CSV table of C-alpha atoms and ligand atoms in Angstrom, one decimal:
chain,number,residue,atom,x,y,z
A,1,MET,CA,0.2,0.1,0.2
A,2,ASN,CA,1.0,3.3,-0.9
A,3,SER,CA,2.1,5.5,1.7
A,4,GLN,CA,-0.1,8.4,-0.1
A,5,GLU,CA,-2.9,6.3,0.0
A,6,LEU,CA,-1.9,5.3,4.4
A,7,THR,CA,-1.2,9.3,4.9
A,8,SER,CA,-5.3,9.9,3.3
A,9,ARG,CA,-6.3,7.5,5.8
A,10,PHE,CA,-4.8,8.7,9.0
A,11,ALA,CA,-5.6,12.8,8.0
A,12,LEU,CA,-6.6,14.3,10.8
A,13,THR,CA,-9.5,16.2,11.5
A,14,HIS,CA,-9.3,19.4,13.6
A,15,ASP,CA,-12.8,20.8,15.5
A,16,PRO,CA,-11.7,24.4,16.3
A,17,GLU,CA,-14.4,24.7,18.4
A,18,SER,CA,-14.4,22.1,20.1
A,19,SER,CA,-10.1,21.8,19.9
A,20,ARG,CA,-10.9,18.1,19.3
A,21,ARG,CA,-8.3,16.0,16.9
A,22,THR,CA,-9.5,13.6,15.3
A,23,ILE,CA,-7.8,10.4,13.3
A,24,CYS,CA,-9.6,7.2,12.0
A,25,GLY,CA,-12.9,8.2,13.5
A,26,THR,CA,-11.1,8.8,17.0
A,27,ASP,CA,-10.5,11.6,19.1
A,28,VAL,CA,-6.9,12.0,19.8
A,29,ILE,CA,-5.2,13.8,22.5
A,30,ILE,CA,-1.0,14.6,22.5
A,31,HIS,CA,1.4,14.2,25.5
A,32,CYS,CA,4.6,13.0,26.0
A,33,HIS,CA,6.5,9.8,26.8
A,34,HIS,CA,7.2,12.0,30.3
A,35,TYR,CA,3.0,11.7,30.8
A,36,ASN,CA,2.4,8.5,29.6
A,37,SER,CA,5.4,6.5,31.3
A,38,ARG,CA,4.4,8.4,34.4
A,39,ILE,CA,0.6,7.4,34.7
A,40,GLN,CA,1.8,3.6,33.8
A,41,ARG,CA,4.0,3.5,36.1
A,42,THR,CA,1.6,4.9,38.5
A,43,ILE,CA,-1.2,1.9,37.3
A,44,GLU,CA,0.7,-0.9,37.0
A,45,GLY,CA,3.4,-0.2,39.9
A,46,ALA,CA,-0.6,-0.4,42.5
A,47,ALA,CA,0.2,-2.8,45.3
A,48,GLY,CA,-3.4,-5.5,44.9
A,49,ILE,CA,-4.9,-4.8,42.2
A,50,ASP,CA,-3.3,-6.3,38.0
A,51,GLY,CA,-2.6,-2.5,36.4
A,52,LYS,CA,-0.8,-4.1,33.8
A,53,LYS,CA,-4.4,-5.4,33.1
A,54,ILE,CA,-6.4,-2.5,33.5
A,55,PHE,CA,-4.0,-1.0,30.8
A,56,VAL,CA,-4.0,-3.8,28.1
A,57,ARG,CA,-7.1,-4.3,28.3
A,58,ALA,CA,-8.2,-0.2,28.2
A,59,ALA,CA,-5.3,-0.4,24.5
A,60,GLU,CA,-7.1,-3.6,23.3
A,61,SER,CA,-10.5,-1.9,22.9
A,62,VAL,CA,-10.4,1.6,22.1
A,63,PHE,CA,-7.9,0.4,19.5
A,64,SER,CA,-9.6,-2.7,18.0
A,65,GLY,CA,-12.2,0.1,17.1
A,66,MET,CA,-10.0,2.1,15.4
A,67,ILE,CA,-7.9,-0.3,13.3
A,68,ARG,CA,-11.2,-1.0,12.1
A,69,GLN,CA,-12.2,2.3,11.1
A,70,ALA,CA,-8.6,2.6,9.5
A,71,ILE,CA,-9.4,-0.5,7.2
A,72,ARG,CA,-11.2,-0.7,4.0
A,73,PRO,CA,-13.5,-3.7,2.5
A,74,GLY,CA,-11.4,-4.2,-0.4
A,75,ASP,CA,-8.3,-4.7,1.6
A,76,SER,CA,-5.7,-8.4,2.0
A,77,THR,CA,-5.4,-9.9,4.7
A,78,ALA,CA,-1.7,-8.8,4.3
A,79,GLU,CA,-2.7,-5.0,4.2
A,80,LYS,CA,-4.5,-5.3,6.8
A,81,TRP,CA,-1.6,-6.0,8.8
A,82,GLU,CA,0.2,-3.5,7.2
A,83,ILE,CA,-2.1,-0.9,7.9
A,84,ALA,CA,-2.0,-1.4,11.5
A,85,ALA,CA,1.4,-1.4,11.6
A,86,ALA,CA,1.4,2.0,9.8
A,87,LEU,CA,-1.1,3.7,12.0
A,88,TYR,CA,0.8,2.4,15.4
A,89,SER,CA,4.0,4.2,14.1
A,90,HIS,CA,1.7,7.2,12.7
A,91,LEU,CA,0.4,7.9,16.6
A,92,GLY,CA,4.0,7.6,17.7
A,93,TYR,CA,3.8,5.2,19.3
A,94,GLY,CA,7.4,3.0,17.2
A,95,LYS,CA,7.9,1.0,14.7
A,96,LEU,CA,6.6,-3.0,14.8
A,97,ASP,CA,7.7,-6.0,12.6
A,98,LEU,CA,5.1,-8.0,12.1
A,99,SER,CA,7.1,-10.3,9.2
A,100,SER,CA,7.9,-13.4,12.1
A,101,LEU,CA,3.4,-13.2,13.3
A,102,SER,CA,2.9,-16.7,11.9
A,103,THR,CA,5.3,-18.4,14.5
A,104,GLY,CA,3.3,-16.4,16.8
A,105,LEU,CA,6.3,-13.8,17.0
A,106,ALA,CA,6.5,-9.6,16.9
A,107,LEU,CA,9.3,-7.6,17.6
A,108,GLY,CA,9.2,-3.7,18.3
A,109,THR,CA,12.4,-1.9,17.3
A,110,GLN,CA,11.6,1.4,18.3
A,111,SER,CA,9.6,2.0,21.4
A,112,HIS,CA,7.3,6.0,22.5
A,113,PHE,CA,7.3,3.7,26.3
A,114,VAL,CA,11.0,2.6,26.1
A,115,GLU,CA,11.9,6.7,25.9
A,116,GLY,CA,9.6,7.7,28.2
A,117,TRP,CA,11.1,5.5,30.8
A,118,ASN,CA,14.6,6.0,30.0
A,119,ALA,CA,13.5,9.6,30.2
A,120,GLY,CA,12.5,9.7,34.1
A,121,PHE,CA,12.8,6.3,35.2
A,122,PRO,CA,16.1,5.2,34.1
A,123,GLU,CA,16.9,1.9,36.3
A,124,ARG,CA,13.2,0.2,35.0
A,125,LYS,CA,14.6,-3.1,33.8
A,126,THR,CA,11.5,-5.3,33.3
A,127,PRO,CA,9.2,-4.7,30.4
A,128,VAL,CA,7.3,-1.4,29.5
A,129,CYS,CA,5.6,-1.8,26.7
A,130,SER,CA,2.2,-2.7,27.7
A,131,LEU,CA,0.0,-0.6,25.5
A,132,THR,CA,1.6,-2.6,22.8
A,133,SER,CA,0.5,-5.6,23.6
A,134,GLY,CA,-2.5,-4.2,23.7
A,135,TYR,CA,-2.2,-2.6,20.5
A,136,LEU,CA,-1.0,-6.1,19.2
A,137,GLN,CA,-4.0,-7.9,20.7
A,138,ALA,CA,-6.3,-5.6,19.1
A,139,ALA,CA,-4.8,-5.8,15.8
A,140,HIS,CA,-5.3,-9.7,15.6
A,141,LEU,CA,-8.9,-9.1,16.4
A,142,VAL,CA,-9.4,-7.1,13.7
A,143,VAL,CA,-7.5,-8.6,10.9
A,144,THR,CA,-8.5,-13.0,12.0
A,145,GLY,CA,-11.2,-12.3,14.2
A,146,ASP,CA,-9.9,-14.1,16.8
A,147,PRO,CA,-9.3,-12.6,20.5
A,148,VAL,CA,-5.2,-13.5,21.5
A,149,SER,CA,-3.0,-12.7,24.2
A,150,VAL,CA,-0.2,-11.4,23.7
A,151,ARG,CA,3.6,-10.7,26.2
A,152,GLU,CA,6.1,-9.2,26.4
A,153,GLU,CA,8.7,-10.7,26.8
A,154,GLU,CA,11.8,-9.4,26.1
A,155,CYS,CA,12.0,-5.2,26.0
A,156,MET,CA,14.6,-2.7,25.3
A,157,VAL,CA,14.1,-0.9,28.2
A,158,GLY,CA,15.7,-4.1,29.9
A,159,GLY,CA,18.8,-3.5,27.7
A,160,ALA,CA,17.6,-5.9,24.6
A,161,LYS,CA,17.7,-5.2,21.1
A,162,VAL,CA,14.3,-5.4,20.0
A,163,CYS,CA,11.0,-6.1,21.8
A,164,ARG,CA,9.7,-9.4,22.2
A,165,PHE,CA,5.3,-10.2,22.0
A,166,ALA,CA,4.7,-13.8,22.0
A,167,VAL,CA,1.2,-14.0,20.5
A,168,ASN,CA,-0.9,-17.0,22.5
A,169,ARG,CA,-4.3,-17.8,19.8
A,170,SER,CA,-5.5,-20.1,23.2
A,171,ARG,CA,-7.3,-17.1,24.9
A,172,THR,CA,-10.6,-18.1,26.7
A,173,GLU,CA,-10.9,-14.7,27.4
A,174,PRO,CA,-13.8,-12.9,25.2
A,175,ALA,CA,-12.4,-9.7,23.3
A,176,ALA,CA,-12.3,-6.3,25.4
A,177,THR,CA,-14.8,-4.0,24.3
A,178,TYR,CA,-16.4,-0.6,26.4
A,179,GLN,CA,-20.0,1.1,25.8
A,180,ARG,CA,-20.0,4.9,25.3
A,181,ARG,CA,-23.1,6.6,25.3
A,182,PRO,CA,-23.7,10.1,23.4
A,183,VAL,CA,-23.4,13.2,26.0
A,184,PRO,CA,-24.1,16.9,24.4
A,185,GLY,CA,-21.8,19.3,24.0
A,186,PRO,CA,-21.2,22.1,26.5
A,187,THR,CA,-24.9,24.5,26.8
A,188,GLY,CA,-24.1,28.2,28.4
A,189,LYS,CA,-21.5,31.2,27.5
A,190,PRO,CA,-18.1,30.5,28.6
A,191,SER,CA,-16.5,33.3,30.8
A,192,THR,CA,-14.0,36.0,29.1
A,193,PRO,CA,-10.2,34.8,28.9
A,194,ALA,CA,-8.3,36.9,30.8
A,195,PRO,CA,-5.9,39.6,28.4
A,196,SER,CA,-3.6,38.2,27.2
A,197,ASN,CA,-1.1,39.0,24.1
A,198,ILE,CA,-0.9,35.3,23.0
A,199,ASP,CA,-3.0,34.6,19.9
A,200,GLN,CA,-5.1,31.2,20.4
A,201,LYS,CA,-6.1,31.5,17.2
A,202,LYS,CA,-2.5,31.4,15.4
A,203,ILE,CA,-1.3,28.9,17.5
A,204,THR,CA,-3.8,26.4,16.7
A,205,GLU,CA,-4.0,26.8,13.0
A,206,ALA,CA,0.0,26.8,13.2
A,207,LEU,CA,-0.3,23.4,15.3
A,208,VAL,CA,-3.1,22.2,13.3
A,209,ALA,CA,-1.0,22.0,10.4
A,210,MET,CA,2.1,20.9,11.8
A,211,PRO,CA,2.9,16.8,11.0
A,212,ILE,CA,2.6,16.0,14.4
A,213,HIS,CA,2.8,12.1,13.3
A,214,GLY,CA,5.3,9.2,13.6
A,215,ASN,CA,8.8,9.9,11.5
A,216,ASN,CA,10.5,6.6,10.1
A,217,ASP,CA,10.8,5.0,13.7
A,218,GLY,CA,7.4,5.7,14.4
A,219,LEU,CA,8.6,8.4,16.6
A,220,LEU,CA,7.5,11.9,17.3
A,221,PRO,CA,10.2,14.1,18.5
A,222,ALA,CA,8.8,17.2,18.7
A,223,PHE,CA,8.9,20.4,21.8
A,224,ASN,CA,11.9,18.7,23.3
A,225,VAL,CA,9.8,15.3,24.3
A,226,TYR,CA,8.6,12.6,22.7
A,227,LEU,CA,5.1,13.7,21.5
A,228,ALA,CA,2.0,10.6,20.8
A,229,ASN,CA,-1.5,10.8,19.7
A,230,THR,CA,-3.6,8.8,21.9
A,231,PRO,CA,-7.3,7.7,21.7
A,232,ILE,CA,-9.1,9.9,25.0
A,233,ASP,CA,-10.5,6.8,25.5
A,234,PHE,CA,-7.1,4.8,26.2
A,235,TYR,CA,-6.5,7.7,28.8
A,236,ASN,CA,-10.1,7.5,30.8
A,237,LEU,CA,-10.5,4.0,30.1
A,238,ALA,CA,-6.8,3.2,32.0
A,239,CYS,CA,-7.8,6.6,34.1
A,240,PHE,CA,-11.8,5.5,36.0
A,241,SER,CA,-10.8,1.6,36.0
A,242,PHE,CA,-7.9,1.7,37.6
A,243,ILE,CA,-9.3,4.3,40.3
A,244,GLU,CA,-12.5,1.8,40.5
A,245,GLU,CA,-10.1,-0.9,41.2
A,246,MET,CA,-8.6,0.5,44.1
A,247,ASP,CA,-11.9,2.4,45.7
A,248,ARG,CA,-12.7,-1.1,46.1
A,249,LEU,CA,-9.4,-1.5,48.0
A,250,LYS,CA,-10.5,1.6,49.5
A,251,ILE,CA,-7.8,3.6,48.8
A,252,GLY,CA,-9.0,5.4,45.8
A,253,ALA,CA,-8.3,8.5,47.3
A,254,ALA,CA,-4.5,8.5,46.9
A,255,ALA,CA,-4.9,6.8,43.5
A,256,LYS,CA,-6.5,9.7,42.2
A,257,SER,CA,-4.0,11.9,44.3
A,258,GLN,CA,-0.9,10.1,42.2
A,259,LEU,CA,-2.9,10.6,39.3
A,260,MET,CA,-2.9,14.6,40.1
A,261,ALA,CA,1.0,14.0,40.8
A,262,ASP,CA,1.6,12.8,37.5
A,263,SER,CA,-0.3,15.4,35.6
A,264,GLU,CA,1.4,18.2,37.9
A,265,TYR,CA,5.4,16.3,36.6
A,266,CYS,CA,3.8,16.4,33.5
A,267,GLY,CA,2.7,19.7,33.5
A,268,ILE,CA,6.6,21.1,34.8
A,269,ASN,CA,9.0,18.9,32.6
A,270,THR,CA,6.5,18.5,28.5
A,271,PHE,CA,6.0,22.6,29.4
A,272,GLN,CA,9.6,22.9,30.1
A,273,GLY,CA,10.5,21.3,27.0
A,274,ILE,CA,8.1,23.3,25.4
A,275,ILE,CA,8.8,26.2,26.0
A,276,SER,CA,12.2,26.1,25.9
A,277,SER,CA,11.9,24.2,22.2
A,278,PRO,CA,13.1,25.9,19.2
A,279,GLU,CA,9.5,24.9,17.9
A,280,TRP,CA,8.2,27.7,20.3
A,281,ALA,CA,10.2,30.2,19.8
A,282,GLY,CA,9.3,30.5,16.4
A,283,LEU,CA,5.7,30.7,16.9
A,284,VAL,CA,5.1,31.2,20.7
A,285,GLY,CA,7.8,33.7,21.5
A,286,PRO,CA,7.6,36.6,18.9
A,287,MET,CA,3.6,37.0,21.1
A,288,ILE,CA,5.2,37.5,24.5
A,289,LYS,CA,5.5,40.7,25.6
A,290,ASP,CA,4.7,40.2,29.2
A,291,GLN,CA,7.5,37.0,30.2
A,292,GLN,CA,5.6,35.6,32.5
A,293,ARG,CA,1.8,36.0,32.3
A,294,ASP,CA,1.4,35.9,28.4
A,295,THR,CA,4.1,32.4,29.1
A,296,MET,CA,1.2,31.0,30.9
A,297,HIS,CA,-1.5,32.0,28.2
A,298,GLY,CA,0.9,30.5,25.9
A,299,ILE,CA,1.6,27.2,27.7
A,300,VAL,CA,-2.3,26.2,28.1
A,301,ALA,CA,-3.1,27.9,23.9
A,302,VAL,CA,-0.1,25.3,23.0
A,303,SER,CA,-2.6,22.5,25.3
A,304,ASN,CA,-5.7,23.2,23.6
A,305,ALA,CA,-3.8,22.7,20.1
A,306,LEU,CA,-2.3,19.3,21.6
A,307,GLY,CA,-6.3,18.4,21.6
A,308,TRP,CA,-6.4,19.0,25.7
A,309,GLY,CA,-9.9,20.3,25.1
A,310,ASN,CA,-10.7,24.1,25.0
A,311,TRP,CA,-9.4,25.6,28.7
A,312,GLN,CA,-8.5,28.8,29.1
A,313,ILE,CA,-7.4,31.2,31.8
A,314,VAL,CA,-10.3,33.5,33.2
A,315,GLU,CA,-8.1,34.7,36.4
A,316,HIS,CA,-4.3,35.3,36.9
A,317,THR,CA,-2.8,37.0,39.9
A,318,PRO,CA,1.4,36.3,38.1
A,319,ALA,CA,2.9,34.2,41.6
A,320,GLN,CA,-0.1,34.0,42.6
A,321,SER,CA,-2.7,32.3,42.1
A,322,LEU,CA,-4.7,31.4,38.6
A,323,ARG,CA,-8.2,30.1,38.0
A,324,LEU,CA,-9.1,28.2,34.5
A,325,GLU,CA,-11.9,26.9,32.9
A,326,SER,CA,-12.7,24.4,30.5
A,327,ARG,CA,-15.4,23.5,28.5
A,328,ASN,CA,-15.3,20.2,26.9
A,329,GLY,CA,-12.5,18.6,29.0
A,330,TYR,CA,-11.9,15.5,27.9
A,331,GLU,CA,-11.9,13.7,31.3
A,332,ALA,CA,-15.5,15.2,32.3
A,333,THR,CA,-16.9,14.3,28.8
A,334,GLY,CA,-15.7,11.3,28.7
A,335,PHE,CA,-16.8,10.6,32.5
A,336,LEU,CA,-20.3,10.9,31.1
A,337,GLU,CA,-19.9,9.2,28.3
A,338,LEU,CA,-18.1,6.4,29.6
A,339,ARG,CA,-19.3,6.1,33.6
A,340,GLY,CA,-23.0,8.5,34.0
A,341,LYS,CA,-22.8,11.2,36.2
A,342,SER,CA,-20.2,11.3,38.3
A,343,GLN,CA,-20.9,12.4,42.6
A,344,VAL,CA,-17.1,13.9,42.6
A,345,PRO,CA,-15.3,16.1,40.2
A,346,SER,CA,-13.2,14.0,37.1
A,347,CYS,CA,-10.6,15.9,35.8
A,348,LEU,CA,-7.4,15.0,38.1
A,349,MET,CA,-5.0,15.4,34.5
A,350,LEU,CA,-6.0,19.0,34.2
A,351,THR,CA,-6.1,19.6,37.8
A,352,GLY,CA,-3.2,18.9,38.3
A,353,ALA,CA,-1.3,20.0,35.0
A,354,ALA,CA,-2.5,23.5,36.1
A,355,ALA,CA,-0.4,23.5,39.7
A,356,GLY,CA,2.2,21.8,36.9
A,357,ILE,CA,2.3,24.9,34.9
A,358,MET,CA,1.9,27.4,37.2
A,359,GLU,CA,5.1,25.8,39.6
A,360,LEU,CA,6.7,25.9,35.9
A,361,VAL,CA,6.7,29.5,35.6
A,362,TYR,CA,7.2,30.8,38.6
A,363,GLY,CA,8.7,28.2,41.0
A,364,GLU,CA,11.8,28.1,41.1
A,365,GLY,CA,14.2,25.7,41.9
A,366,SER,CA,14.5,22.0,40.1
A,367,GLU,CA,11.7,20.1,38.4
A,368,ARG,CA,11.2,18.3,42.4
A,369,GLU,CA,12.0,21.0,44.4
A,370,ARG,CA,9.3,23.5,42.2
A,371,PHE,CA,6.5,20.2,42.9
A,372,GLY,CA,3.8,21.0,45.0
A,373,GLN,CA,4.9,24.8,45.2
A,374,PHE,CA,0.9,25.5,44.3
A,375,ALA,CA,-2.4,23.6,45.5
A,376,SER,CA,-4.6,23.1,42.2
A,377,ARG,CA,-8.8,22.0,43.3
A,378,GLU,CA,-11.2,21.6,40.6
A,379,THR,CA,-14.1,23.4,42.3
A,380,THR,CA,-16.7,22.8,39.8
A,381,CYS,CA,-17.0,20.0,37.0
A,382,ARG,CA,-19.0,18.8,34.3
A,383,SER,CA,-19.2,15.6,35.0
A,384,CYS,CA,-21.0,16.3,38.2
A,385,GLY,CA,-23.7,18.2,36.4
A,386,GLY,CA,-22.1,22.4,36.2
A,387,GLU,CA,-21.6,23.8,33.3
A,388,ALA,CA,-18.2,23.9,32.7
A,389,CYS,CA,-14.9,22.5,34.7
A,390,GLY,CA,-13.1,25.6,37.3
A,391,PHE,CA,-9.8,25.2,38.9
A,392,GLU,CA,-8.4,27.0,40.9
A,393,VAL,CA,-4.9,27.4,41.6
A,394,THR,CA,-2.8,29.4,44.7
A,395,GLU,CA,-0.3,29.3,46.4
A,396,ALA,CA,0.6,26.5,48.3
A,397,SER,CA,0.5,27.1,51.8
B,401,ZN,ZN1,9.5,-2.8,25.0
B,402,ZN,ZN1,-13.8,18.3,35.3
């Protein structure tokens, strides 16, 4: 299949109103290798639950839908495998070698998650490519109709030359699926954004026009980090299931704090990479007149363009406080779609990231020292019936 055909099948659509990025009929959001490896570490590292299974099943259920959308009725079996591998690379997860599949073996020769773990937790030696295992299960299901179990036996993170995945065809467990109910879009009028010199529209247009997809290695180095396009449903299914399982052990609150902490680190780390990148200097740099205030607004504008939703700074006292409003954050919308109305706010990623970006712009010291210098809370959430989600960040006492 020629690359032009593949590119057209994976074409990005972007809705400026909602800030949603869609590939193969699936809403995706761009996060970097720091965030992805951190939440995986949180979910898979928790004692008393099978976090790896949560990660793999979320990937299997979401990517089977996505791969299905990429395939056309006339495609041959070989073409279907080719499309599945190409989509994996296009999204930025790395590179798959499926030439030995008939012997029950798949190889990963490049890996977004290995990059993430090596950057954040280089001591890790056991396999980290759980998302890949789930992706391969999804691909197998779509191409052959049969659910299989895929286990990573050897991983580059532990020093292996390639990641080796064993495909077991004697699986008895049914394929992972999920239901999503339709949810009406946000209602009411958005609050007026706080003033800044940042042209959000220009940033969004530039980032939407930018080819944010995997290179020849299936990796996506940009803004000083490795990015990946990940389905919103994957993050939501993995995080919601994790919290529910931890709730059963009566430690759901600790699980949420940890996910928020991961996002707070992401706010510091990821955006540190972004604001010191040549892409930022070229695109956002010329708009910055008031260094710190405009940097805050620039970061929020970039995050919206990456598919985080449409959140805006509505009040900001430099170095002291920040108030944000999100009208269609993927966590609140996802909770309503996947679980229904919530009793408590759902937007852990945005809550943590809001503190992280304040710490990045106004905090002092190393990343570790900045962490915790600001406190963030979600005061109202769309998943609880509010018109929008509201976040308040203040100096930590
Ligand atoms: Zn691996
Ligand atoms: Zn919310």
